[in-house]
Amino acid sequence: MRCTSNRLDRSSQLLLGVALAALTAVPATAQTTPAAGDDAVVDEEIVVSGYRRSLEEAIGIKRETVGFSDSIVATDIADFPEQNLSEALQRVPGVTIEREKGLGTRVNVRGLPTEFTFVSINKLATASGSGGRDVEFDIFASELIQSVTVQKSPTAADEEGGIAGSVSIRTARPFDNPGLRLVGGVEGAYNSISQKIDPNFSFLASNTFGDFGVLVSVAKQQRTNRTDSNSGINFRPIARWTDRTGTVYRNQAISVLQRDAGITFTDAMKNKIVFLDKVGDRVYQNDQDRLGISGSVQYKPSESFSLALDAFIGSYDTVEDEYDAAGYSASSNSTLETIHEFDATTLSSSGIVVLRDVSYTNTQHEFLSKEYLTETDYRQFGGEMNWEAGNWKVTALGGYSGATRTLDYANLKHVAYAPSRTRFTETGGETIPSANPNTIDMYNAPTRYLFEAYETTREEIKDDKYAAQVDVSYGFDDLFIKRINVGGRYTNKTNQRQYGEEKIQGPTRGSTAYVNVRRLGDSPLTNVIDLVGGTDYQARDLSWSQISNDYARDFFRPDGFVTPFANANYAKVKEATFAGYAMVDFEFELGVPVFVNLGGRYLRTDIHSEGFHQIQNPNGTTGLTAAPVASEGSYEKFLPSFNIHAELTDSLILRAAASQTLIRPALGDLAYKRTASYNNFRFTDGNPGLKPTYADQWEVGVEKYLGGGGILSASYFWKKIKGVVQNQLTGEVKGVTVYNANGTVNGIYDFDVYQPVNAEGSYKVSGFELNAVIPFGMFADWADGFGVNANATFLDSSLTGQSSLGIPTAPIGLADNSYNATVFYDKGPLSVRVSYNRKGAYVERIERNMYPVYRDAYGQFDVAASYQLTRNFRVELQGINIGNAKTTGYTMDPSFPTTYEFSGSRISLGVRAQF
């Protein structure tokens, strides 16, 4: 592995040493925690808590939270068979996750896009370095997390920014478990495809002595994930050639359509006759190195006063090697040669004819060796004070959250042009030799592939957030008004992106000596499985050899080479927000106890955005402004909220909520930089004047709390979303001089200006959530320890997709249904769980803005088993995706597959200890 986290090792060792010294400075009484399934403790030892207890704690949080919410506590996250925090969150009702090559990354709440969810750690908005507002949860080690709450109906006191909901993460503090606490774990994890065993270490030390407490937690993890994929297949319209008036390619395509398919071509059919654009076989090898450190110092002289200083830092570094062999049938100098099979029936309702099996005159075959080196550093430092004096309560917090991400990318590209045959298969597609005598076996023709370029890019994103907040509340005795809350918050966010790219085509910068001279076979070739290790290629019975990324980096990069940043891609956005709120809690009787939370939140946001603008130089070349051009924007809004619940009985609660909330525009849309298309007389700008996307929403539900830590709940929610951002014509710049390449004046033209704007109109999302945690011991004594934890979400939306062909299309990323279930046994020293999670089919993208591409419904089984050897030691066995589920997708109909990926299963064995 070429990328490690040694940059943080020294700081982690120093923090750990200081914490351990403080922990052992003053002796403390050992704390007692019940063993899994035990009701009695006979000595003073710490043992691991059980799964049932973690469910009870989560249900308790749900019952006491104002509005609709669901939670996971630390033992829940630690006990689930998950690879990262997002994998744990998929168990929450209404939450689904996005997977990338088998790993959970981002979180969707109620089917809405990931950027619609607001994420905070210890009440501070989280920076992840993604360059957007979404958070990639795989960078966080779940071992460091104390609890996670998904809040689906906001109060006025909650920071705005999540239409879908908010995810509130809390790290551990020493007075969560007073006294001395030492927890450690070691694990080895085996991936069924890479066939590698990866280590995972975690350690937590905490002590309280008198009024002070210190805690430090460290988690170190390595992961090797391999994914095999027969994918990259998509529709391409016959317009690729028929739009090329007067060329041999157009005439031959029209002739072959008539001869082999009996189709007399008309211009109206140019987007309705489609063929396979590109078929690729790919092997991805992803090596991850994650280090996370959390620390907390807490002063708590009484239950009425607490002061905590928290730190949460870490790194997440990855090296991904991707080896591609692909056939690109729609090359610029190719066309139809023979149509072997076509389908005018399957998509006839959309008027589409699919050319299933075709020989092409000059397919572009590509061998690509790609390398992605990503380094992410994140850090968060904050403090929180809670003070109660009589009926008064004051909370103050402040802190900083920041992340820096750098991406170094390279692609070694060799190309061969030759006739080939490309066709759909049952699971994907393939490119094979055709009947043309000049055809090749694309997987075994190293002398036919010519060097094109060693392409490199470099990107750096810096994300910094500062926040301060004060909340004051006063409680009333013997009144139906129970509490009045007021507060204010100031946040300041800066996001900066730099990007550059450069092609290497010779032994030195600027040289083109290798282009169309150097051949693939001039470099050492290695079987792709030998390059990445592990089992044979899983997507189909195939083997081929490529150039290793290690060799490419050493050979093709000149000494001291670094891809330079380009001013044209620089963008910086500053965003400052002041928010103030007032909120009142009521409690009264209407035959049953009723609790009401009513409030409003006012906010004002000011935006400063800057970037370079593209201009045309007098000599005809394209240049940039001498300095960044800045623009300002601002908006203000009042957001009302209402939450109510009634205790119909001691165990039955009726709950309802209504509010208006928002998400802020994407940072890329706010970035004020301009690009120009001088051929189309068009400018494309960012727009710092964008307003947020708003949602009016309400929800109603009922919750039945069962004995023994169980719950049955159901809710219906409705959202009306308006002000979605779209690109539109916004203005005109008159009198722009356009130069020819030789520097002469081509003419003076009026240029259109296109920008992202808040579109008029709205769309609606609604759905049902069902949740059940049922301990079977409530029905029979012999079933004590058995139970089920299950939930399901069903969604509906009025939004249709953006297919320019008018094909009915659901919103991108919105699955109509999702559900998961865990059957468990947890009693005494033994704990066993079997979990299944499923997300329904959804639209992944609209190919060329015309053809919807779907991701198939995906479900996987996970298992976890543990045995408490002693009160201090537990052995754990976990299995993720034990059924080796594959990821599949299709364009419009399953008979036109686009994705066929295997990421394998993961089995881990570990030992955890507590003292």
Short mmCIF file of C-alpha atoms in Angstrom, two decimals, residues 51-52 55-56 58-59 62 69-71 76 80 91-94 152 702-715 768-776 778-779 786-794 818-824 834-836:
data_model
loop_
_atom_site.label_atom_id
_atom_site.label_comp_id
_atom_site.label_asym_id
_atom_site.label_seq_id
_atom_site.Cartn_x
_atom_site.Cartn_y
_atom_site.Cartn_z
CA TYR A 51 -27.58 -5.81 22.03
CA ARG A 52 -30.96 -5.74 23.78
CA LEU A 55 -32.05 -1.23 21.59
CA GLU A 56 -33.73 -0.16 24.82
CA ALA A 58 -32.28 3.88 21.44
CA ILE A 59 -36.03 3.48 22.04
CA LYS A 62 -36.86 8.19 20.61
CA SER A 69 -36.41 10.73 15.44
CA ASP A 70 -34.53 7.45 15.58
CA SER A 71 -31.21 6.74 17.26
CA ASP A 76 -25.46 -0.78 18.67
CA PHE A 80 -23.66 -4.41 14.11
CA ARG A 91 -30.62 0.08 9.98
CA VAL A 92 -32.50 3.28 10.89
CA PRO A 93 -36.09 3.60 9.58
CA GLY A 94 -36.24 5.81 6.51
CA LYS A 152 -36.73 14.00 10.86
CA VAL A 702 -48.36 6.61 16.41
CA GLU A 703 -45.95 4.74 18.70
CA LYS A 704 -46.76 1.77 20.90
CA TYR A 705 -44.09 1.01 23.53
CA LEU A 706 -43.95 -2.65 24.51
CA GLY A 707 -42.66 -4.27 27.66
CA GLY A 708 -39.07 -5.47 27.66
CA GLY A 709 -37.73 -2.74 25.37
CA GLY A 710 -39.98 -3.13 22.33
CA ILE A 711 -41.84 -0.72 20.08
CA LEU A 712 -44.36 -0.68 17.24
CA SER A 713 -44.61 2.58 15.30
CA ALA A 714 -46.03 3.92 12.06
CA SER A 715 -45.94 7.38 10.52
CA PHE A 768 -44.99 5.66 5.16
CA GLU A 769 -42.50 4.42 7.74
CA LEU A 770 -43.11 1.28 9.78
CA ASN A 771 -40.92 0.15 12.64
CA ALA A 772 -41.04 -2.84 14.98
CA VAL A 773 -38.74 -3.98 17.76
CA ILE A 774 -40.28 -7.08 19.33
CA PRO A 775 -38.64 -9.07 22.13
CA PHE A 776 -40.18 -12.55 21.94
CA MET A 778 -42.86 -10.96 26.21
CA PHE A 779 -44.92 -13.85 24.77
CA PHE A 786 -35.00 -13.89 20.98
CA GLY A 787 -36.38 -10.92 19.08
CA VAL A 788 -36.71 -8.99 15.84
CA ASN A 789 -35.82 -5.42 14.86
CA ALA A 790 -37.40 -4.50 11.53
CA ASN A 791 -38.53 -1.44 9.60
CA ALA A 792 -39.78 -0.50 6.14
CA THR A 793 -40.23 2.74 4.17
CA PHE A 794 -42.55 3.27 1.18
CA SER A 818 -36.62 -0.04 1.39
CA TYR A 819 -36.63 -2.33 4.37
CA ASN A 820 -34.32 -4.13 6.75
CA ALA A 821 -34.74 -6.71 9.47
CA THR A 822 -32.56 -8.18 12.18
CA VAL A 823 -33.45 -11.42 13.95
CA PHE A 824 -31.46 -11.78 17.15
CA VAL A 834 -28.80 -12.11 11.23
CA SER A 835 -29.62 -8.90 9.32
CA TYR A 836 -31.02 -8.25 5.86
#
